[in-house]
């Protein structure tokens, strides 16, 4: 695609990160530890992606076992500690056994990401959407659109695709599997938040157990047109507020304009059905109202790039380790999909005995590219493995590894697939990453972990 005649500005950088979600922001911060210029492009006006647009809890820091271990460290710790210093997190257990979650204020997290990126010297481009890629040798010229300026380009020596939808890989003709081609794609979720919830009244009436029973009854009897019989509502950092993962939208393609439009409308429709259900049926919610919907509907999977290695379900459930592993994961396979009765439920499979598996370097290196890494929910994994290894502590860990790998690639003048992975692992350890399961039992009673 030739945009030459319409380009408003042209920029140059050494390392370009596309997408400022938890993976992309962490990648940019890690890449800034070297001597190279780093640019980060984001289609919205704030960083964080899913971490700030939809959710308010980091999962994946701890193993989901009776004896929890902290298995993620490095730059992700800096995020948690920054939130802790301003009083914007607390730790909470997970009903389904996904491990202790780090609940945070997503509005404050936007500023935390901003501050860490600016302190690291990252050049930021907000409100900019990737619309094309031209590759020449080992450099890539990416074409972006900004509604005020029009088209502009950024030419980079190395690219980290953290777009969520593998947008760079799509435009650069790097192969991928589209979710839904083999197994049903995971459902989408509009999250919503409610205020004026009386938590003590809710807990006295039975709390989560009571809520699950009432949802199941309403679904089965059809008294409310709920899309599912299970869902979560949990306390937020803000007093008397809750956040939900309850809405489930299926059978729409988020990569098609008609599909994502219908999905957004359906997500909002379901949200207010849930509001009525909560107000009328759940003790403590009688005076509660929705105060906010997620910035956009939450999309769990679209494109998954084919990497030098593809993480599999067997790798996860056998707690496999690799010589070239770059981070750890203990999260269960959490597959949000359409159920046999036409609704949408979540299906769980756990790593046996609270185990942990390693994720190899090849999962973030696309097969066809010499200068590219892919991180976040578009990394190289099968449908089932992806449903386990998509927690934000793990996507931050991917970004951390990719950022350091890009530095090594430039320092050694080697392709992404040929760097010294042992050297990368050493760099990760120096940064505070955890590559082997620790013997020390994690302290999940305190919110931050300064000096850990």
Short mmCIF file of C-alpha atoms in Angstrom, two decimals:
data_model
loop_
_atom_site.label_atom_id
_atom_site.label_comp_id
_atom_site.label_asym_id
_atom_site.label_seq_id
_atom_site.Cartn_x
_atom_site.Cartn_y
_atom_site.Cartn_z
CA UNK A 1 0.00 0.00 0.00
CA UNK A 2 1.54 3.31 -1.08
CA UNK A 3 0.93 6.16 1.37
CA UNK A 4 3.90 8.29 0.26
CA UNK A 5 1.92 11.19 -1.18
CA UNK A 6 -0.24 11.61 1.94
CA UNK A 7 2.34 11.33 4.75
CA UNK A 8 2.24 14.34 7.10
CA UNK A 9 5.32 13.50 9.17
CA UNK A 10 8.01 10.81 9.25
CA UNK A 11 9.71 9.68 12.46
CA UNK A 12 12.67 7.39 13.12
CA UNK A 13 13.35 5.16 16.11
CA UNK A 14 15.40 2.13 17.05
CA UNK A 15 12.72 0.08 18.81
CA UNK A 16 9.03 0.54 18.06
CA UNK A 17 6.36 -0.92 20.35
CA UNK A 18 2.83 -1.04 18.94
CA UNK A 19 0.15 -1.11 21.64
CA UNK A 20 0.53 0.17 25.19
CA UNK A 21 -1.31 -2.55 27.08
CA UNK A 22 0.34 -4.29 30.02
CA UNK A 23 2.61 -6.19 27.59
CA UNK A 24 3.50 -3.23 25.39
CA UNK A 25 4.07 -0.72 28.18
CA UNK A 26 6.32 -3.17 30.00
CA UNK A 27 8.20 -3.93 26.77
CA UNK A 28 8.84 -0.23 26.18
CA UNK A 29 10.07 0.29 29.73
CA UNK A 30 12.39 -2.73 29.48
CA UNK A 31 13.74 -1.65 26.09
CA UNK A 32 14.54 1.80 27.49
CA UNK A 33 17.22 0.24 29.75
CA UNK A 34 19.63 0.31 26.79
CA UNK A 35 21.17 3.06 24.66
CA UNK A 36 18.48 3.03 21.98
CA UNK A 37 15.52 5.25 21.22
CA UNK A 38 12.18 3.64 22.03
CA UNK A 39 8.79 4.71 20.67
CA UNK A 40 5.39 3.46 21.85
CA UNK A 41 2.21 3.93 19.81
CA UNK A 42 -1.31 3.55 21.23
CA UNK A 43 -4.69 3.95 19.52
CA UNK A 44 -6.37 5.39 22.65
CA UNK A 45 -5.44 8.43 24.69
CA UNK A 46 -4.03 6.52 27.65
CA UNK A 47 -1.84 3.47 28.26
CA UNK A 48 -2.67 0.16 29.90
CA UNK A 49 -4.92 -1.62 27.40
CA UNK A 50 -7.04 -4.21 29.17
CA UNK A 51 -5.47 -3.27 32.51
CA UNK A 52 -7.03 0.21 32.39
CA UNK A 53 -9.85 -0.11 29.85
CA UNK A 54 -11.71 -3.10 31.29
CA UNK A 55 -10.25 -4.75 34.37
CA UNK A 56 -9.04 -3.86 37.85
CA UNK A 57 -7.14 -6.97 38.98
CA UNK A 58 -3.75 -8.42 38.05
CA UNK A 59 -3.72 -12.21 38.12
CA UNK A 60 -0.75 -14.50 37.64
CA UNK A 61 1.68 -13.09 40.19
CA UNK A 62 1.02 -16.04 42.53
CA UNK A 63 0.54 -19.75 42.06
CA UNK A 64 -3.09 -20.78 42.64
CA UNK A 65 -2.28 -23.36 45.30
CA UNK A 66 -2.62 -23.93 49.02
CA UNK A 67 1.04 -22.97 49.36
CA UNK A 68 1.26 -19.87 47.13
CA UNK A 69 4.51 -18.80 45.53
CA UNK A 70 5.22 -15.54 43.81
CA UNK A 71 6.39 -16.40 40.30
CA UNK A 72 6.53 -13.02 38.51
CA UNK A 73 8.97 -10.22 39.23
CA UNK A 74 10.94 -7.35 37.73
CA UNK A 75 9.16 -4.43 36.08
CA UNK A 76 5.71 -5.83 37.05
CA UNK A 77 6.76 -5.34 40.68
CA UNK A 78 7.42 -1.67 39.97
CA UNK A 79 3.82 -1.29 38.80
CA UNK A 80 2.39 -2.91 41.92
CA UNK A 81 4.67 -1.00 44.27
CA UNK A 82 3.81 2.34 42.65
CA UNK A 83 0.10 1.61 43.16
CA UNK A 84 0.75 0.48 46.72
CA UNK A 85 2.57 3.69 47.62
CA UNK A 86 -0.49 5.74 46.66
CA UNK A 87 -2.87 3.39 48.47
CA UNK A 88 -4.49 2.14 45.30
CA UNK A 89 -4.33 -1.67 45.63
CA UNK A 90 -5.40 -4.52 47.86
CA UNK A 91 -4.97 -8.29 47.57
CA UNK A 92 -8.00 -10.55 47.24
CA UNK A 93 -8.49 -14.31 46.89
CA UNK A 94 -10.17 -15.78 43.84
CA UNK A 95 -13.24 -17.98 44.18
CA UNK A 96 -12.34 -20.19 41.26
CA UNK A 97 -8.77 -20.88 42.34
CA UNK A 98 -6.86 -18.67 39.90
CA UNK A 99 -4.69 -17.45 42.78
CA UNK A 100 -4.50 -14.25 44.79
CA UNK A 101 -5.37 -11.23 42.66
CA UNK A 102 -3.89 -7.75 42.92
CA UNK A 103 -6.90 -5.43 42.84
CA UNK A 104 -6.09 -1.85 41.82
CA UNK A 105 -7.61 1.49 40.85
CA UNK A 106 -7.49 1.45 37.01
CA UNK A 107 -7.70 5.23 36.79
CA UNK A 108 -4.60 5.60 38.94
CA UNK A 109 -2.90 2.87 36.92
CA UNK A 110 -3.16 5.04 33.80
CA UNK A 111 -0.98 7.62 35.53
CA UNK A 112 1.41 4.98 36.87
CA UNK A 113 1.99 3.68 33.33
CA UNK A 114 2.37 7.28 32.05
CA UNK A 115 4.92 8.13 34.73
CA UNK A 116 7.06 5.02 34.27
CA UNK A 117 7.08 5.41 30.50
CA UNK A 118 8.02 9.09 30.66
CA UNK A 119 10.68 8.47 33.33
CA UNK A 120 12.14 5.81 31.04
CA UNK A 121 12.44 8.26 28.16
CA UNK A 122 9.96 6.48 25.91
CA UNK A 123 8.56 8.60 23.06
CA UNK A 124 4.77 8.32 23.23
CA UNK A 125 2.26 8.57 20.39
CA UNK A 126 -1.35 8.38 21.62
CA UNK A 127 -4.53 8.43 19.49
CA UNK A 128 -2.67 6.75 16.62
CA UNK A 129 -3.78 3.64 14.72
CA UNK A 130 -1.61 1.35 12.61
CA UNK A 131 -2.91 1.11 9.02
CA UNK A 132 -0.01 -0.32 7.05
CA UNK A 133 3.53 -1.75 7.10
CA UNK A 134 6.34 -1.63 4.56
CA UNK A 135 9.38 -3.82 5.25
CA UNK A 136 12.75 -3.15 3.68
CA UNK A 137 15.52 -5.47 4.77
CA UNK A 138 15.81 -5.33 8.55
CA UNK A 139 13.80 -2.14 8.95
CA UNK A 140 10.06 -1.61 9.06
CA UNK A 141 8.18 1.53 8.14
CA UNK A 142 4.83 1.57 9.91
CA UNK A 143 2.05 3.85 8.71
CA UNK A 144 -0.25 5.29 11.38
CA UNK A 145 -3.35 7.45 11.24
CA UNK A 146 -4.10 10.31 13.61
CA UNK A 147 -7.44 12.03 13.04
CA UNK A 148 -5.96 15.53 13.36
CA UNK A 149 -2.70 15.05 11.49
CA UNK A 150 -3.62 12.36 9.02
CA UNK A 151 -1.06 9.69 8.07
CA UNK A 152 2.44 9.59 9.56
CA UNK A 153 5.19 7.00 9.56
CA UNK A 154 7.65 5.59 12.07
CA UNK A 155 10.62 3.67 10.70
CA UNK A 156 12.24 1.26 13.16
CA UNK A 157 15.03 -1.28 13.29
CA UNK A 158 13.11 -3.54 15.68
CA UNK A 159 9.36 -3.90 16.27
CA UNK A 160 7.43 -5.36 19.18
CA UNK A 161 3.82 -6.15 18.28
CA UNK A 162 1.79 -5.70 21.45
CA UNK A 163 -1.39 -4.66 19.66
CA UNK A 164 -3.54 -7.49 21.04
CA UNK A 165 -4.90 -8.25 17.57
CA UNK A 166 -1.42 -8.81 16.01
CA UNK A 167 -2.06 -5.78 13.80
CA UNK A 168 1.59 -5.33 12.83
CA UNK A 169 1.95 -9.01 11.96
CA UNK A 170 -1.26 -8.83 9.92
CA UNK A 171 -0.08 -5.86 7.84
CA UNK A 172 3.44 -7.31 7.54
CA UNK A 173 2.14 -10.67 6.21
CA UNK A 174 3.40 -12.67 9.19
CA UNK A 175 1.30 -15.82 9.57
CA UNK A 176 -1.21 -16.34 12.34
CA UNK A 177 -4.26 -18.39 13.30
CA UNK A 178 -7.51 -16.54 13.63
CA UNK A 179 -9.50 -17.48 16.72
CA UNK A 180 -12.56 -19.49 15.81
CA UNK A 181 -11.02 -21.21 12.80
CA UNK A 182 -10.43 -24.43 14.74
CA UNK A 183 -11.94 -24.14 18.21
CA UNK A 184 -14.73 -21.71 19.15
CA UNK A 185 -13.31 -18.29 19.96
CA UNK A 186 -13.60 -17.15 23.55
CA UNK A 187 -16.52 -14.88 24.34
CA UNK A 188 -16.24 -11.12 24.80
CA UNK A 189 -17.14 -9.20 27.95
CA UNK A 190 -18.24 -5.66 28.70
CA UNK A 191 -17.30 -5.05 32.32
CA UNK A 192 -19.30 -2.60 34.41
CA UNK A 193 -18.93 -0.95 37.80
CA UNK A 194 -21.63 -0.14 40.32
CA UNK A 195 -21.64 2.28 43.25
CA UNK A 196 -23.56 2.45 46.51
CA UNK A 197 -23.24 -1.27 47.28
CA UNK A 198 -23.72 -2.27 50.92
CA UNK A 199 -20.97 -4.89 51.23
CA UNK A 200 -21.77 -5.90 54.79
CA UNK A 201 -25.40 -6.61 53.92
CA UNK A 202 -24.29 -8.57 50.85
CA UNK A 203 -21.82 -10.70 52.84
CA UNK A 204 -24.33 -11.31 55.64
CA UNK A 205 -26.76 -12.70 53.05
CA UNK A 206 -24.22 -15.23 51.80
CA UNK A 207 -21.89 -13.25 49.56
CA UNK A 208 -20.51 -14.94 46.45
CA UNK A 209 -22.17 -18.27 47.19
CA UNK A 210 -25.55 -16.57 47.42
CA UNK A 211 -24.92 -14.56 44.24
CA UNK A 212 -24.02 -17.66 42.24
CA UNK A 213 -27.16 -19.43 43.43
CA UNK A 214 -29.39 -16.49 42.51
CA UNK A 215 -27.77 -16.13 39.07
CA UNK A 216 -28.20 -19.84 38.35
CA UNK A 217 -31.84 -19.73 39.43
CA UNK A 218 -32.60 -16.65 37.31
CA UNK A 219 -30.89 -18.21 34.28
CA UNK A 220 -32.57 -21.59 34.58
CA UNK A 221 -36.05 -20.21 35.28
CA UNK A 222 -35.74 -17.42 32.73
CA UNK A 223 -36.89 -14.76 35.18
CA UNK A 224 -34.08 -12.53 33.82
CA UNK A 225 -32.56 -12.91 30.34
CA UNK A 226 -29.04 -13.40 31.71
CA UNK A 227 -26.45 -14.76 29.25
CA UNK A 228 -24.97 -17.17 31.79
CA UNK A 229 -25.57 -18.84 35.13
CA UNK A 230 -22.27 -17.76 36.72
CA UNK A 231 -20.38 -14.51 37.00
CA UNK A 232 -18.34 -12.43 39.42
CA UNK A 233 -18.83 -9.16 41.25
CA UNK A 234 -16.03 -8.03 43.54
CA UNK A 235 -15.11 -5.07 45.70
CA UNK A 236 -13.03 -2.25 44.24
CA UNK A 237 -10.51 0.07 45.84
CA UNK A 238 -13.21 2.71 45.90
CA UNK A 239 -15.55 2.29 48.91
CA UNK A 240 -19.01 0.81 48.25
CA UNK A 241 -18.14 0.05 44.61
CA UNK A 242 -17.98 -3.25 42.76
CA UNK A 243 -16.64 -4.41 39.41
CA UNK A 244 -18.00 -7.32 37.39
CA UNK A 245 -17.04 -9.99 34.91
CA UNK A 246 -20.55 -11.15 34.08
CA UNK A 247 -21.50 -10.09 30.55
CA UNK A 248 -20.77 -12.68 27.85
CA UNK A 249 -21.09 -11.91 24.14
CA UNK A 250 -20.65 -14.70 21.58
CA UNK A 251 -21.02 -15.25 17.82
CA UNK A 252 -19.61 -11.88 16.73
CA UNK A 253 -16.25 -11.33 15.00
CA UNK A 254 -14.34 -8.49 16.70
CA UNK A 255 -12.11 -8.09 13.62
CA UNK A 256 -15.08 -7.21 11.40
CA UNK A 257 -16.66 -3.77 11.71
CA UNK A 258 -20.20 -5.17 11.73
CA UNK A 259 -19.28 -7.81 14.30
CA UNK A 260 -17.58 -5.51 16.79
CA UNK A 261 -20.39 -2.95 16.43
CA UNK A 262 -23.04 -5.53 17.28
CA UNK A 263 -20.90 -6.87 20.13
CA UNK A 264 -20.52 -3.42 21.73
CA UNK A 265 -24.28 -2.83 21.61
CA UNK A 266 -25.03 -6.30 22.99
CA UNK A 267 -22.51 -5.86 25.81
CA UNK A 268 -24.20 -2.66 26.95
CA UNK A 269 -27.64 -4.26 26.70
CA UNK A 270 -26.59 -7.16 28.92
CA UNK A 271 -24.92 -4.81 31.42
CA UNK A 272 -28.18 -3.06 32.23
CA UNK A 273 -30.06 -6.36 32.41
CA UNK A 274 -27.55 -7.32 35.08
CA UNK A 275 -28.09 -3.97 36.82
CA UNK A 276 -31.80 -4.74 37.14
CA UNK A 277 -31.07 -8.25 38.38
CA UNK A 278 -28.62 -7.03 41.03
CA UNK A 279 -30.92 -4.24 42.26
CA UNK A 280 -33.99 -6.44 42.57
CA UNK A 281 -32.56 -9.79 43.61
CA UNK A 282 -29.25 -9.35 45.45
CA UNK A 283 -29.18 -8.07 49.06
CA UNK A 284 -27.01 -4.99 49.44
CA UNK A 285 -27.58 -3.86 45.85
CA UNK A 286 -31.03 -2.35 46.12
CA UNK A 287 -29.71 1.22 45.85
CA UNK A 288 -26.74 0.45 43.58
CA UNK A 289 -26.43 1.78 40.03
CA UNK A 290 -23.98 1.38 37.16
CA UNK A 291 -21.43 4.19 37.18
CA UNK A 292 -19.24 3.07 34.31
CA UNK A 293 -18.82 0.56 31.51
CA UNK A 294 -15.50 -0.68 30.18
CA UNK A 295 -13.91 1.67 27.64
CA UNK A 296 -14.66 -0.96 25.01
CA UNK A 297 -15.86 -4.54 25.07
CA UNK A 298 -13.18 -6.91 26.31
CA UNK A 299 -11.88 -9.18 23.54
CA UNK A 300 -10.08 -12.31 24.72
CA UNK A 301 -8.61 -13.64 21.48
CA UNK A 302 -8.48 -12.77 17.79
CA UNK A 303 -5.19 -13.52 16.03
CA UNK A 304 -2.50 -15.79 17.51
CA UNK A 305 0.82 -15.58 15.67
CA UNK A 306 2.74 -18.70 14.66
CA UNK A 307 6.04 -18.43 16.49
CA UNK A 308 9.24 -20.41 16.50
CA UNK A 309 7.55 -22.39 19.27
CA UNK A 310 3.85 -22.79 19.98
CA UNK A 311 2.75 -23.27 23.59
CA UNK A 312 0.29 -26.16 23.91
CA UNK A 313 -2.28 -27.45 26.36
CA UNK A 314 0.00 -30.40 27.10
CA UNK A 315 2.83 -28.02 28.00
CA UNK A 316 0.57 -26.26 30.50
CA UNK A 317 -1.08 -29.25 32.15
CA UNK A 318 2.15 -31.26 32.37
CA UNK A 319 3.94 -28.35 34.10
CA UNK A 320 6.64 -28.50 31.44
CA UNK A 321 9.81 -26.49 31.77
CA UNK A 322 12.16 -25.32 29.00
CA UNK A 323 15.85 -24.49 28.81
CA UNK A 324 14.96 -21.20 27.12
CA UNK A 325 12.03 -20.21 29.33
CA UNK A 326 11.57 -16.49 29.87
CA UNK A 327 8.82 -16.51 32.51
CA UNK A 328 6.55 -18.80 34.53
CA UNK A 329 2.80 -19.38 34.65
CA UNK A 330 0.60 -21.36 37.02
CA UNK A 331 -2.81 -20.10 35.91
CA UNK A 332 -5.52 -22.60 35.02
CA UNK A 333 -6.96 -22.88 31.53
CA UNK A 334 -9.89 -20.46 31.78
CA UNK A 335 -11.95 -20.87 28.62
CA UNK A 336 -14.92 -18.52 28.25
CA UNK A 337 -17.06 -20.08 25.56
CA UNK A 338 -20.56 -20.86 24.38
CA UNK A 339 -22.19 -23.65 26.36
CA UNK A 340 -24.28 -26.51 25.00
CA UNK A 341 -27.55 -24.82 26.01
CA UNK A 342 -26.72 -21.70 24.00
CA UNK A 343 -25.51 -19.65 26.95
CA UNK A 344 -21.90 -18.79 27.75
CA UNK A 345 -19.94 -20.24 30.64
CA UNK A 346 -16.36 -20.59 31.80
CA UNK A 347 -14.63 -23.97 31.66
CA UNK A 348 -11.63 -24.58 33.92
CA UNK A 349 -8.66 -26.97 33.83
CA UNK A 350 -5.89 -26.69 36.40
CA UNK A 351 -2.18 -27.36 36.37
CA UNK A 352 -1.97 -30.46 38.64
CA UNK A 353 -0.81 -30.06 42.23
CA UNK A 354 -0.63 -26.28 42.02
CA UNK A 355 2.20 -26.63 39.51
CA UNK A 356 3.94 -24.13 37.29
CA UNK A 357 5.07 -24.31 33.68
CA UNK A 358 7.71 -22.37 31.81
CA UNK A 359 7.11 -20.35 28.65
CA UNK A 360 9.91 -20.54 26.07
CA UNK A 361 11.45 -17.66 24.18
CA UNK A 362 10.22 -19.00 20.83
CA UNK A 363 6.61 -18.16 21.71
CA UNK A 364 7.31 -14.43 21.28
CA UNK A 365 9.34 -14.70 18.06
CA UNK A 366 7.30 -14.97 14.84
CA UNK A 367 8.56 -17.59 12.41
CA UNK A 368 8.80 -15.34 9.35
CA UNK A 369 10.41 -12.24 10.81
CA UNK A 370 13.94 -11.25 11.71
CA UNK A 371 13.24 -7.99 13.54
CA UNK A 372 9.94 -8.65 15.32
CA UNK A 373 8.60 -9.92 18.64
CA UNK A 374 4.96 -10.51 19.52
CA UNK A 375 3.65 -10.17 23.09
CA UNK A 376 0.32 -10.17 24.89
CA UNK A 377 -2.72 -12.11 23.80
CA UNK A 378 -1.46 -12.51 20.21
CA UNK A 379 1.64 -14.52 21.21
CA UNK A 380 2.25 -18.03 19.87
CA UNK A 381 -0.05 -20.49 21.62
CA UNK A 382 -2.88 -22.87 20.90
CA UNK A 383 -6.40 -21.93 21.95
CA UNK A 384 -6.22 -23.86 25.25
CA UNK A 385 -2.72 -22.73 26.20
CA UNK A 386 -3.67 -19.15 25.39
CA UNK A 387 -6.64 -19.47 27.77
CA UNK A 388 -4.15 -20.15 30.57
CA UNK A 389 -1.24 -17.86 29.73
CA UNK A 390 -3.10 -14.57 29.22
CA UNK A 391 -3.14 -13.20 32.76
CA UNK A 392 -1.66 -9.73 32.97
CA UNK A 393 1.30 -10.73 35.14
CA UNK A 394 2.27 -13.09 32.32
CA UNK A 395 1.69 -10.56 29.53
CA UNK A 396 3.86 -8.08 31.43
CA UNK A 397 6.51 -10.80 31.67
CA UNK A 398 6.35 -11.33 27.90
CA UNK A 399 6.83 -7.62 27.34
CA UNK A 400 9.74 -7.50 29.75
CA UNK A 401 11.49 -10.32 27.87
CA UNK A 402 10.78 -8.83 24.44
CA UNK A 403 12.11 -5.41 25.41
CA UNK A 404 15.37 -6.88 26.67
CA UNK A 405 15.61 -9.21 23.66
CA UNK A 406 15.32 -6.22 21.31
CA UNK A 407 18.25 -4.61 23.11
CA UNK A 408 20.36 -7.75 22.78
CA UNK A 409 19.42 -8.05 19.12
CA UNK A 410 20.66 -4.52 18.40
CA UNK A 411 23.76 -4.85 20.58
CA UNK A 412 24.83 -8.08 18.87
CA UNK A 413 23.43 -7.26 15.42
CA UNK A 414 21.55 -10.57 15.40
CA UNK A 415 18.06 -11.53 14.27
CA UNK A 416 15.33 -11.95 16.88
CA UNK A 417 15.55 -15.73 16.58
CA UNK A 418 19.33 -15.91 16.91
CA UNK A 419 20.13 -13.93 20.05
CA UNK A 420 21.86 -15.58 22.98
CA UNK A 421 18.90 -16.68 25.11
CA UNK A 422 21.12 -17.47 28.09
CA UNK A 423 22.26 -13.86 28.00
CA UNK A 424 18.61 -12.78 27.83
CA UNK A 425 17.81 -14.92 30.85
CA UNK A 426 20.69 -13.34 32.76
CA UNK A 427 19.38 -9.88 31.90
CA UNK A 428 15.91 -10.87 33.08
CA UNK A 429 17.26 -12.16 36.38
CA UNK A 430 19.21 -8.93 36.90
CA UNK A 431 15.96 -7.04 36.43
CA UNK A 432 14.23 -9.18 39.07
CA UNK A 433 12.35 -11.67 36.89
CA UNK A 434 11.68 -15.15 38.28
CA UNK A 435 12.58 -18.05 35.98
CA UNK A 436 12.53 -20.96 38.44
CA UNK A 437 9.79 -21.67 40.98
CA UNK A 438 10.98 -20.30 44.34
CA UNK A 439 11.10 -22.31 47.54
CA UNK A 440 9.88 -19.33 49.55
CA UNK A 441 6.15 -19.25 50.33
CA UNK A 442 4.59 -15.99 49.14
CA UNK A 443 3.19 -13.52 51.63
CA UNK A 444 -0.27 -12.80 50.20
CA UNK A 445 -1.35 -10.80 53.23
CA UNK A 446 0.42 -7.58 52.29
CA UNK A 447 -0.34 -5.47 49.29
CA UNK A 448 3.07 -4.37 48.01
CA UNK A 449 6.37 -6.21 47.96
CA UNK A 450 8.99 -3.51 48.09
CA UNK A 451 12.56 -4.89 48.30
CA UNK A 452 11.44 -8.45 47.51
#
